[in-house]
Short mmCIF file of C-alpha atoms and ligand atoms in Angstrom, two decimals:
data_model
loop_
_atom_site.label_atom_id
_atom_site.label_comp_id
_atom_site.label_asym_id
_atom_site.label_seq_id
_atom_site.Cartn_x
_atom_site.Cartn_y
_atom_site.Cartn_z
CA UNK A 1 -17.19 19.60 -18.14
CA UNK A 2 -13.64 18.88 -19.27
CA UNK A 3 -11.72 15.87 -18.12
CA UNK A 4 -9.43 15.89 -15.22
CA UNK A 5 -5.84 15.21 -15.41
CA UNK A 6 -3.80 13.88 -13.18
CA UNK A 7 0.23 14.32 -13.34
CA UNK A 8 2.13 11.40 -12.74
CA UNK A 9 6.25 12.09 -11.59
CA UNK A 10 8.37 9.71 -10.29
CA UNK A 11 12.00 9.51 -11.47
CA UNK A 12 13.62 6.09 -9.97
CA UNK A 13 13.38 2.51 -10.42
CA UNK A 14 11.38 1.96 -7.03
CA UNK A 15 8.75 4.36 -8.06
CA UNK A 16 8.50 3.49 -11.53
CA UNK A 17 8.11 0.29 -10.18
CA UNK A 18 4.88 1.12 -7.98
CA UNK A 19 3.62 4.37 -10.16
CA UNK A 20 3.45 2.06 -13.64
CA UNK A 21 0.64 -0.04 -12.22
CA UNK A 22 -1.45 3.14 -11.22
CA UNK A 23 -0.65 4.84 -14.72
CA UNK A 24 -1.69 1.49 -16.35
CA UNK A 25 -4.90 1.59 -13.85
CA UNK A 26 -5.91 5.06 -15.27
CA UNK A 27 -5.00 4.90 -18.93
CA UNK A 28 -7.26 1.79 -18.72
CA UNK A 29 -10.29 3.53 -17.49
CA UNK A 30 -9.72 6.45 -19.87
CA UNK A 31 -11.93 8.53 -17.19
CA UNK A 32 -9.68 11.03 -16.47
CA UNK A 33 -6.27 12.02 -18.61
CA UNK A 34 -3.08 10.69 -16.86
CA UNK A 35 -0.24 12.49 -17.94
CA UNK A 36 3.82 11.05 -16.83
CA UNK A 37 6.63 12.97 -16.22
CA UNK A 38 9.23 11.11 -15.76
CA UNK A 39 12.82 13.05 -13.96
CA UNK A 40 14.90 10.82 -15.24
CA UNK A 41 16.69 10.98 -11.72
CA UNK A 42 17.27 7.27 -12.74
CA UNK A 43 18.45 6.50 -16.45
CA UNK A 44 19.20 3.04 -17.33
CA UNK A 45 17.60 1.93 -14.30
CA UNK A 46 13.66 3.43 -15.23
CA UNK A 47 14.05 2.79 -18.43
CA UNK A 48 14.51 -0.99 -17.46
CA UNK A 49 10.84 -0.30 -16.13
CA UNK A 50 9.03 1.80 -18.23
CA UNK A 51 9.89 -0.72 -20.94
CA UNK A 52 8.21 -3.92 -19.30
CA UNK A 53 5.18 -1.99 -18.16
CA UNK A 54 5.10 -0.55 -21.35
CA UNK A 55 4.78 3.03 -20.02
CA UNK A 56 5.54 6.28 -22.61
CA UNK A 57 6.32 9.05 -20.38
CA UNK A 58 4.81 12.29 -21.78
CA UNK A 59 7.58 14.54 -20.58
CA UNK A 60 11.20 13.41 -19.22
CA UNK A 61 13.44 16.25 -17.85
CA UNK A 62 16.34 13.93 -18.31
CA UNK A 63 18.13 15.13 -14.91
CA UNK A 64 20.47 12.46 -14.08
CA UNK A 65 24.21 13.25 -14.05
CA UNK A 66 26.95 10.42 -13.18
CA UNK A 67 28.07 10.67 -9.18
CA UNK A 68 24.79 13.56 -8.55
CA UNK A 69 24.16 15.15 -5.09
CA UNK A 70 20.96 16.08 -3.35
CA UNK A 71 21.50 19.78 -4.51
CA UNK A 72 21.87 18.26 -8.05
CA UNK A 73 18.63 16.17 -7.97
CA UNK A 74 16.38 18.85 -6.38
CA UNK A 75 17.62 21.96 -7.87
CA UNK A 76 17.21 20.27 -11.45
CA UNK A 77 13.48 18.61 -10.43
CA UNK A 78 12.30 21.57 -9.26
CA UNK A 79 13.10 23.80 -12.00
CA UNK A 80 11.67 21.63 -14.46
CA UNK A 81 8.79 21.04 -12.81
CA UNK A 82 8.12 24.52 -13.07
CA UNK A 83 7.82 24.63 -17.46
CA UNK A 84 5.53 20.98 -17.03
CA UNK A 85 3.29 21.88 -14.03
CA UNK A 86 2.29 25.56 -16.30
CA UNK A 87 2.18 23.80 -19.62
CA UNK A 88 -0.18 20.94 -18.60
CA UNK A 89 -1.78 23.28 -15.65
CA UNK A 90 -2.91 19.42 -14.05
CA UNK A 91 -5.72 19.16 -11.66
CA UNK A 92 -3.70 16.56 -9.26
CA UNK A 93 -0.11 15.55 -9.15
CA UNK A 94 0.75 12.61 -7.60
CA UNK A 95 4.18 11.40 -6.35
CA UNK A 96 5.29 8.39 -4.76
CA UNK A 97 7.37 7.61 -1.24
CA UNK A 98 10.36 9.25 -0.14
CA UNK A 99 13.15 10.24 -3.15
CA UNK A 100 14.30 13.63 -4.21
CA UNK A 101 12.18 13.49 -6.99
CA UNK A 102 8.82 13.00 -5.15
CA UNK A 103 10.59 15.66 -2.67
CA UNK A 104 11.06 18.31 -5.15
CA UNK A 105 8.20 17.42 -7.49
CA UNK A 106 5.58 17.93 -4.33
CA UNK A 107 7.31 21.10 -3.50
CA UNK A 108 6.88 22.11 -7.02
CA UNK A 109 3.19 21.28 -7.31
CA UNK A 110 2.55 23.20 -3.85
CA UNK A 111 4.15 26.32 -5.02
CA UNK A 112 1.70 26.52 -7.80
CA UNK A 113 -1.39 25.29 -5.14
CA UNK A 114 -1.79 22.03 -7.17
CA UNK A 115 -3.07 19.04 -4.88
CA UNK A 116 -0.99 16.34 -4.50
CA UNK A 117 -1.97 12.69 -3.78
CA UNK A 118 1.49 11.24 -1.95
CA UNK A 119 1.23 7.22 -2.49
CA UNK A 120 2.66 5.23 0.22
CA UNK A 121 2.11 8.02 2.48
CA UNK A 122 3.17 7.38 5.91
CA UNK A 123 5.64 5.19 6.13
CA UNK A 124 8.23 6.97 9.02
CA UNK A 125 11.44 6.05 11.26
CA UNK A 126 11.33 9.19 12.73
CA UNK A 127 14.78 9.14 12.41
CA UNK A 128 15.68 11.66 10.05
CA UNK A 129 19.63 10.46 9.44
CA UNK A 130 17.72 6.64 8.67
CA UNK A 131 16.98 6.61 5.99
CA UNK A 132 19.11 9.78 4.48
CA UNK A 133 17.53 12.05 3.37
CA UNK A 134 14.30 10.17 2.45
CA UNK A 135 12.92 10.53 5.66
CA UNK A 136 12.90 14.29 5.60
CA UNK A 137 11.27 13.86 2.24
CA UNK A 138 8.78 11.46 3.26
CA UNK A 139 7.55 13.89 5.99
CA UNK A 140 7.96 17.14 3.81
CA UNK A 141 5.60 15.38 1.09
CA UNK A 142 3.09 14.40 3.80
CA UNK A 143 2.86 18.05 5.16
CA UNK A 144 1.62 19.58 2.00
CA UNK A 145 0.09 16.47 0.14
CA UNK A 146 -3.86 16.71 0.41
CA UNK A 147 -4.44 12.73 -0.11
CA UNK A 148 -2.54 9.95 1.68
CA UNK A 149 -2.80 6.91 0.21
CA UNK A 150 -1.28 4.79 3.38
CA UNK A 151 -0.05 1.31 2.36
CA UNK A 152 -1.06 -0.23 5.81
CA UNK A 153 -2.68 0.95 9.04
CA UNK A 154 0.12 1.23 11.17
CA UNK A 155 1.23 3.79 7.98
CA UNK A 156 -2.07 5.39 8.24
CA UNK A 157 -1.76 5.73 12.28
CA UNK A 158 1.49 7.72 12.12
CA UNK A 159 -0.62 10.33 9.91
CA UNK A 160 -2.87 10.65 12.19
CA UNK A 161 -1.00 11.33 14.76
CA UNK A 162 0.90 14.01 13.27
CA UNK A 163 -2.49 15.49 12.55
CA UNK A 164 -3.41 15.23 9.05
CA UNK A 165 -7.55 14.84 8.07
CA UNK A 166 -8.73 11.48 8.64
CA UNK A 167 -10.91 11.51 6.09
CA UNK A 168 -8.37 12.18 3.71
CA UNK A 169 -6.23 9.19 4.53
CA UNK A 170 -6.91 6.22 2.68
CA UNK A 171 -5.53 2.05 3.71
CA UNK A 172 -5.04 0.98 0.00
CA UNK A 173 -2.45 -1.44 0.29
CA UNK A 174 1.32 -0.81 -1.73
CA UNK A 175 0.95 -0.84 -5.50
CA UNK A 176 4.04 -2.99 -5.09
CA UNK A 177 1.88 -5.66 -4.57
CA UNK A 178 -0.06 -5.10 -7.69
CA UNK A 179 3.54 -5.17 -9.45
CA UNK A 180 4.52 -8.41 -7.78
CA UNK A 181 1.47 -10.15 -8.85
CA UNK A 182 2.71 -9.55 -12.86
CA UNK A 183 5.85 -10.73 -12.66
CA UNK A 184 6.69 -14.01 -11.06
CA UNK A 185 6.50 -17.03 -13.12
CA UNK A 186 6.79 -20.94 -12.50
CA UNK A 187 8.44 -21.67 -15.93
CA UNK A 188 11.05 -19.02 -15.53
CA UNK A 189 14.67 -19.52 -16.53
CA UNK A 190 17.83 -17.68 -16.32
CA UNK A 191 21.39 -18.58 -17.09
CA UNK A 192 22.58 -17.17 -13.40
CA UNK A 193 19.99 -19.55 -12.09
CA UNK A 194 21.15 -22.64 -13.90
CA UNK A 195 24.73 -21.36 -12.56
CA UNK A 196 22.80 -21.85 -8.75
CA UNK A 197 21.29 -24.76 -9.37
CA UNK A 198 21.64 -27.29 -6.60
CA UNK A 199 23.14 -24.42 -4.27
CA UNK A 200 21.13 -21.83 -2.14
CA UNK A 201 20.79 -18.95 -3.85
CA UNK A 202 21.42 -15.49 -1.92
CA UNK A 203 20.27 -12.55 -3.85
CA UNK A 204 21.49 -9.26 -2.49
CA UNK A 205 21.02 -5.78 -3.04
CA UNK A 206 22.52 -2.41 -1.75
CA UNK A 207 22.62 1.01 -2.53
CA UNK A 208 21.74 3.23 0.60
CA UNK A 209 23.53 6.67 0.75
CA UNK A 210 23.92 6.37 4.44
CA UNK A 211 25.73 2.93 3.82
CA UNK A 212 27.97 4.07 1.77
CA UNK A 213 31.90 3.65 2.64
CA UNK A 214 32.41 1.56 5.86
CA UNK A 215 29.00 0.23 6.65
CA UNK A 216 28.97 -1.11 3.27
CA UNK A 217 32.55 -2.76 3.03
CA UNK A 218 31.80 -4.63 6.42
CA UNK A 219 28.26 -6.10 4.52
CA UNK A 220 30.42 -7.59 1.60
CA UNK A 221 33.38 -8.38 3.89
CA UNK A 222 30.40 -10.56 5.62
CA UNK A 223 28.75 -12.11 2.74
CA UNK A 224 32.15 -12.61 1.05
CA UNK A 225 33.23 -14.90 4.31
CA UNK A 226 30.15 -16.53 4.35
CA UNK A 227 30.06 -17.73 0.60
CA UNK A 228 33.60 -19.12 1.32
CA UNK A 229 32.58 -20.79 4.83
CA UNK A 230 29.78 -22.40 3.20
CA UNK A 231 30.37 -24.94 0.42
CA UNK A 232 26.41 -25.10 -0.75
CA UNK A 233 25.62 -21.44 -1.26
CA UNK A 234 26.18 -19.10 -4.20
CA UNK A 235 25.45 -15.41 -4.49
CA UNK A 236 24.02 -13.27 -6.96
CA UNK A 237 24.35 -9.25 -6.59
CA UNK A 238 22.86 -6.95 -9.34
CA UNK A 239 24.61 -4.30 -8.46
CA UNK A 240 22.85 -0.74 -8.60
CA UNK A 241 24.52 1.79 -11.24
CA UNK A 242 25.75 4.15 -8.46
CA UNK A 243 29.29 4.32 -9.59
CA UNK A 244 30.15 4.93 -5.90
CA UNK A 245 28.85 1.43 -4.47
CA UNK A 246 29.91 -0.43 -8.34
CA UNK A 247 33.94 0.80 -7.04
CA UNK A 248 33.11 -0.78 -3.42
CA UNK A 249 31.65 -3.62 -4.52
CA UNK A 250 34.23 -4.53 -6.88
CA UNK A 251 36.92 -4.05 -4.58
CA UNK A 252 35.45 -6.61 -1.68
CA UNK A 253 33.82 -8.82 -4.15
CA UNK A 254 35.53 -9.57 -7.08
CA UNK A 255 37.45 -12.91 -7.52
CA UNK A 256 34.89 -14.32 -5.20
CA UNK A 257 34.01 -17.35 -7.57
CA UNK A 258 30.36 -17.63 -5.55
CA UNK A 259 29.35 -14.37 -6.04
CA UNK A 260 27.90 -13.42 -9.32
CA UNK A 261 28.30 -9.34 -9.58
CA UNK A 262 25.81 -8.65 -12.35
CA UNK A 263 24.21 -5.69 -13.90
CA UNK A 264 20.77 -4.60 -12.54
CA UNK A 265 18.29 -6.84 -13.69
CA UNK A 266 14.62 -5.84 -15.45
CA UNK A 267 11.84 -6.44 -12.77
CA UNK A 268 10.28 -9.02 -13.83
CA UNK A 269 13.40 -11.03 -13.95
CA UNK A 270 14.42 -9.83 -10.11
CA UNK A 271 11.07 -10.62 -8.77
CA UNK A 272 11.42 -14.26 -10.45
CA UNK A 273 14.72 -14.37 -8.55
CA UNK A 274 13.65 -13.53 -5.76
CA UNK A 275 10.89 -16.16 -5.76
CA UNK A 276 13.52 -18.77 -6.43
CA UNK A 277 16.02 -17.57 -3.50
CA UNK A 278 16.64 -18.99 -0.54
CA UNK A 279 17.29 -15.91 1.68
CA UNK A 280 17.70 -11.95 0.49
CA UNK A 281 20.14 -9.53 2.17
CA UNK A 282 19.35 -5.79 1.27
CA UNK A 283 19.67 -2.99 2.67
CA UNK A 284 16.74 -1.80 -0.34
CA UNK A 285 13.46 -0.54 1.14
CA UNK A 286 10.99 -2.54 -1.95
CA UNK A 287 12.42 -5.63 -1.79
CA UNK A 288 11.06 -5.51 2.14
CA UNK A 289 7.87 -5.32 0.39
CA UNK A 290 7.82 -7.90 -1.81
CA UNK A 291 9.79 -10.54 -0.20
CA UNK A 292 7.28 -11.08 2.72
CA UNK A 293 4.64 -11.34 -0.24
CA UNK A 294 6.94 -14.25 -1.74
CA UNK A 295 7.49 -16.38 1.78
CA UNK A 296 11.79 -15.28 1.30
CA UNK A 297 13.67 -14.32 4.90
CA UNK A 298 15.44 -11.16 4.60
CA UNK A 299 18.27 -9.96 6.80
CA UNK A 300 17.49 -5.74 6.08
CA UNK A 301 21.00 -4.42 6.65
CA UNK A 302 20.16 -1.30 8.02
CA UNK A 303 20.09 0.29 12.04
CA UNK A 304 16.44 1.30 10.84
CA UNK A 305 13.18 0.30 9.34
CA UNK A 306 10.38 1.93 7.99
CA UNK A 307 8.62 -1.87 7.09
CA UNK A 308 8.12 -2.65 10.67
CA UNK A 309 4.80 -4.98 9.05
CA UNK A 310 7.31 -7.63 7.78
CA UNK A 311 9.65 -7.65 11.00
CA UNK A 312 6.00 -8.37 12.99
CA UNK A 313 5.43 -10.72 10.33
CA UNK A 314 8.38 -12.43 11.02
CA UNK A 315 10.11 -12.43 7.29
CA UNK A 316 12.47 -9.54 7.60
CA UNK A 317 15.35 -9.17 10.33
CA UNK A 318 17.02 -6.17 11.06
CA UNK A 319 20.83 -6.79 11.26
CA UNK A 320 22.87 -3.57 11.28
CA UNK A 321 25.76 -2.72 9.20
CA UNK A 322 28.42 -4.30 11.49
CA UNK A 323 29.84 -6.94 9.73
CA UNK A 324 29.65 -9.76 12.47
CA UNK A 325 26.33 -9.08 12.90
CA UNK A 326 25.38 -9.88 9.01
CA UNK A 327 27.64 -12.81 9.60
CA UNK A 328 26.37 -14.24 12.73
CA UNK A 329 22.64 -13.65 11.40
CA UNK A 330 23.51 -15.29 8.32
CA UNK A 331 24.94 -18.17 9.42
CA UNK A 332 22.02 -18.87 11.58
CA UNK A 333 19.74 -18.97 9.08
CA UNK A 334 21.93 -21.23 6.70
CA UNK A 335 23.12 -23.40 9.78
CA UNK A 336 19.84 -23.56 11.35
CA UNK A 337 16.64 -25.25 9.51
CA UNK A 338 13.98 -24.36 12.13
CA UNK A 339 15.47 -20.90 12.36
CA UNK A 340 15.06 -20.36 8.11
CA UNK A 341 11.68 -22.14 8.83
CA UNK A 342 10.30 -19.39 11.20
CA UNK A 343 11.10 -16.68 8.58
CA UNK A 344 10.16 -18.64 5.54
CA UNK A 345 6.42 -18.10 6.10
CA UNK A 346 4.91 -16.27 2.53
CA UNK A 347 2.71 -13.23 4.98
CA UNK A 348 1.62 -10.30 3.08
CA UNK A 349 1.00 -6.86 4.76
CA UNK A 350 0.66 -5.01 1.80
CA UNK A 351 -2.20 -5.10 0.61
CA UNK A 352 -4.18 -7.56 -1.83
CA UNK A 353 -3.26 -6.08 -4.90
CA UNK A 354 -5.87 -3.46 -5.60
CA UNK A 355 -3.77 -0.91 -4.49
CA UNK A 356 -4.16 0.71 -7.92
CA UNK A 357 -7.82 0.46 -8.11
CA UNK A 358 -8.44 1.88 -5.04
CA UNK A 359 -6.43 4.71 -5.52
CA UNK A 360 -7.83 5.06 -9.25
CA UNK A 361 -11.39 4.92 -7.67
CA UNK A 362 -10.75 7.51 -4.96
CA UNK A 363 -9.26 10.06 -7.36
CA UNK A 364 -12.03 10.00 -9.79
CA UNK A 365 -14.77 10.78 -6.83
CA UNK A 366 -12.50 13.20 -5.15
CA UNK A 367 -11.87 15.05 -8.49
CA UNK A 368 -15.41 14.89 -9.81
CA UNK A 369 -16.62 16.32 -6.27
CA UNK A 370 -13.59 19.24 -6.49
CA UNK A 371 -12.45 16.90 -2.59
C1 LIG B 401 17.76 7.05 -5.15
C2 LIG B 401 16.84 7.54 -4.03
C3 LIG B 401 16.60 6.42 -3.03
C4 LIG B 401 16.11 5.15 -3.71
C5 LIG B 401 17.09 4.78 -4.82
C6 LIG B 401 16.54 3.60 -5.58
C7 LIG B 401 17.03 9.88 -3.37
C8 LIG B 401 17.70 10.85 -2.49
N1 LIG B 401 17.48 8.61 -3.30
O1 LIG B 401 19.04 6.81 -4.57
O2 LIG B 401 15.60 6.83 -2.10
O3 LIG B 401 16.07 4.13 -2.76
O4 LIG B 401 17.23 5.89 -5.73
O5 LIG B 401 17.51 2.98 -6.31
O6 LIG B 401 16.14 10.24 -4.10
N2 LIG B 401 22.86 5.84 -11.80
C9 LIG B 401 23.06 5.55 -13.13
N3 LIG B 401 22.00 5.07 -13.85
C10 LIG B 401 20.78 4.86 -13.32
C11 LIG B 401 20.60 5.15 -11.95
C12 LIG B 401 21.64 5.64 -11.21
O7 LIG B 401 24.15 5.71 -13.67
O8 LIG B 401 19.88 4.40 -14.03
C13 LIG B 401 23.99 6.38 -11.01
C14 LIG B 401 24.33 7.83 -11.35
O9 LIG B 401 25.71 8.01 -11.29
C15 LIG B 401 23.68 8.59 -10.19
C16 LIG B 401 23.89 7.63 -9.04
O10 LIG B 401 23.66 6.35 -9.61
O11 LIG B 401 24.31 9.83 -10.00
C17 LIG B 401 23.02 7.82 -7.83
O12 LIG B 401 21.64 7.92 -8.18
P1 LIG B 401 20.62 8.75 -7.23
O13 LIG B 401 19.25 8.65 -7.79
O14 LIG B 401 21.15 10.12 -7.01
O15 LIG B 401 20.71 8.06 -5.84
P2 LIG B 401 20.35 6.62 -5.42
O16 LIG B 401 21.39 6.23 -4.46
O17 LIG B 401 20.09 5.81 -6.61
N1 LIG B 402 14.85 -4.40 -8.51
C1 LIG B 402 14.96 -4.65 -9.87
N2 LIG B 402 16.16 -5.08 -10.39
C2 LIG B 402 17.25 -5.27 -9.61
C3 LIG B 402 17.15 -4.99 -8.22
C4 LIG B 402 15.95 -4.55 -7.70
O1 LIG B 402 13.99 -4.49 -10.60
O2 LIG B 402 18.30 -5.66 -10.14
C5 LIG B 402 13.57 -3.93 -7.96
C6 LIG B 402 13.05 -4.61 -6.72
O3 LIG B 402 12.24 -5.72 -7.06
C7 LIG B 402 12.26 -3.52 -6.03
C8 LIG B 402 12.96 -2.27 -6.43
O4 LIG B 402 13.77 -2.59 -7.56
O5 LIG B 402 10.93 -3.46 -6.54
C9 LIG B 402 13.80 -1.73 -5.33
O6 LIG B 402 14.55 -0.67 -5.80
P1 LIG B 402 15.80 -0.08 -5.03
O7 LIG B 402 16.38 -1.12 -4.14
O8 LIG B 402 16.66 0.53 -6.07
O9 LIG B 402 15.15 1.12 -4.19
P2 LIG B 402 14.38 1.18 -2.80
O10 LIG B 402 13.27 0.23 -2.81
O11 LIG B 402 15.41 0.94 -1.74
O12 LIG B 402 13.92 2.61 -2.73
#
């Protein structure tokens, strides 16, 4: 009998971020082929991640165009997922979360009645405006995906209840996790973090479609007052390459001596700055993974969560976009030691880690039993 193979697509940093440990996880087995197609909805920003994991896509369709749409993204994925799904004829594809590539690359492998294993399946708002549009895309994966690999149990219960086979839903844990456990170092150093030393260092991302214009001006008009109300804290901000939030950032932020704008950083540097922050503001949807894993507190500056696990936990807080409300939440934290100490706790929901090897494991018996 001839080896499976199992097609691998993910296009942005994020996935690349949680895919690479399940394409390292397979290679090393050598049980079953894993092929990669990369989208390249992401440019710069996966190849920042292919190169530490060391990952050689087999196929890139090279999509990405400066300032693209959703029409763009899925219009381009799809079509080229058509040449690589009849060239390689795979026996499983397997996407990851909520983007426009794992969208159109599911939609893709369902029009030509290829199973599709959707990792970190589950995860829902139920809001379909928050997040834009990756909640539709979440769900639209999950209705034609045969295996969901659920990151928790609360991720796993919202399957269920929408109906899907129990006994093709699977508590693995995120693959983040795995990622995280690579990365972070004791005797790491960085120029931006001698710059910090002896302050407390914010780190904050943002990039959310639905936050961009107003909601995100009021987030940097709130952590620009706050690094000038607070003598002891400095900022660092790699900003994403999203030319639209680089112009908005620039205009609220720049001059701001405390706030380091800076180009986005390789993973296994951010992680390490993460681990050596004193409190994260994102509106990102990984870095409410892996902060909870680390012990940071996170103020998620979104209406909307679909990482309820590390609000229960009592690591991440939901603030809004209103700029006040970043402010006032902010300030508590920096003003208010027992407050920071209540969110400073390292809890991890996600798993232990073997997120890969579970999902490597269940994919060689389902395969080898035609599940
Ligand atoms: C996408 C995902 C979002 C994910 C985010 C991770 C969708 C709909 N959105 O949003 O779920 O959270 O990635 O970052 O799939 N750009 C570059 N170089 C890069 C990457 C981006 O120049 O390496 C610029 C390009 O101008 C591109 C723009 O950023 O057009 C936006 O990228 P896109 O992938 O369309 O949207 P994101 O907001 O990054
Ligand atoms: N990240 C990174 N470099 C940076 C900022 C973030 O490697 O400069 C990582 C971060 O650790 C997390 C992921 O990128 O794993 C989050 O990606 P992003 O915020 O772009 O997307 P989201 O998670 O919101 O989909």
């Amino acid at each position: 009998m001839s080896e499976s193979n199992v097609l691998l697509v993910f296009g942005t940093r994020p996935e690349a971020i949680k895919m690479c440990p399940l394409v390292l996880e397979l290679k090393k087995r050598g049980r079953m082929k894993a092929t990669v197609c990369v989208t390249g909805q992401h440019r710069e920003m996966l190849r920042q991640v292919l190169r530490t994991f060391c990952v050689l896509p087999d196929y890139d369709l090279q999509i990405m165009r400066p300032g693209q749409d959703l029409y763009d993204v899925t219009s381009r994925v799809l079509l080229g997922m058509r040449e690589v799904l009849r060239a390689e004829r795979p026996d499983a594809v397997l996407v990851h979360g909520d983007t426009s590539t794992a969208f159109a690359a599911s939609l893709a492998a369902f029009y030509d009645h290829i199973p599709i294993g959707h990792v970190e399946a589950g995860l829902r708002t139920y809001d379909l405006s928050s997040p834009y549009p990756e909640e539709y895309n979440r769900q639209a994966i999950g209705l034609c995906a045969r295996w969901h690999f659920a990151p928790t149990q609360a991720a796993r219960e919202h399957l269920l209840r929408e109906g899907k086979d129990p006994s093709h839903i699977y508590v693995t844990g995120n693959t983040g996790i795995d990622a995280l456990q690579t990365t972070v170092r004791a005797d790491y150093t960085h120029p931006e973090l001698d710059w910090a030393r002896g302050s407390r260092l914010l780190v904050i991302t943002a990039h959310r479609r639905e936050n961009l214009g107003q909601p995100m001006r009021a987030m940097f008009r709130a952590l620009r007052r706050i690094v000038e109300d607070i003598p002891d804290v400095k900022a660092v901000y790699p900003i994403h390459l999203n030319p639209e939030v680089r112009r908005i950032a620039d205009e609220e932020l720049s001059g701001c001596a405390s706030i380091h704008l800076i180009d986005p950083l390789p993973v296994e540097d951010f992680h390490n700055f993460l681990s050596r922050s004193y409190l994260i503001l994102t509106d990102s949807g990984g870095i409410q993974e892996e902060a909870p894993a680390l012990g940071k507190p996170v103020l998620v500056m979104r209406d909307t969560t679909e990482r309820p696990e590390g609000v229960q936990a009592g690591t991440l807080k939901l603030t809004g976009t209103g700029e006040e409300a970043i402010y006032a939440a902010c300030r508590t934290l920096l003003d208010d030691p027992q407050a920071y100490r209540r969110m400073a706790q390292a809890q991890n929901p996600y798993g232990d880690g073997t997120a890969s090897r579970q999902i490597a494991d269940i994919l060689e018996g389902a395969l080898a039993h035609g599940q």
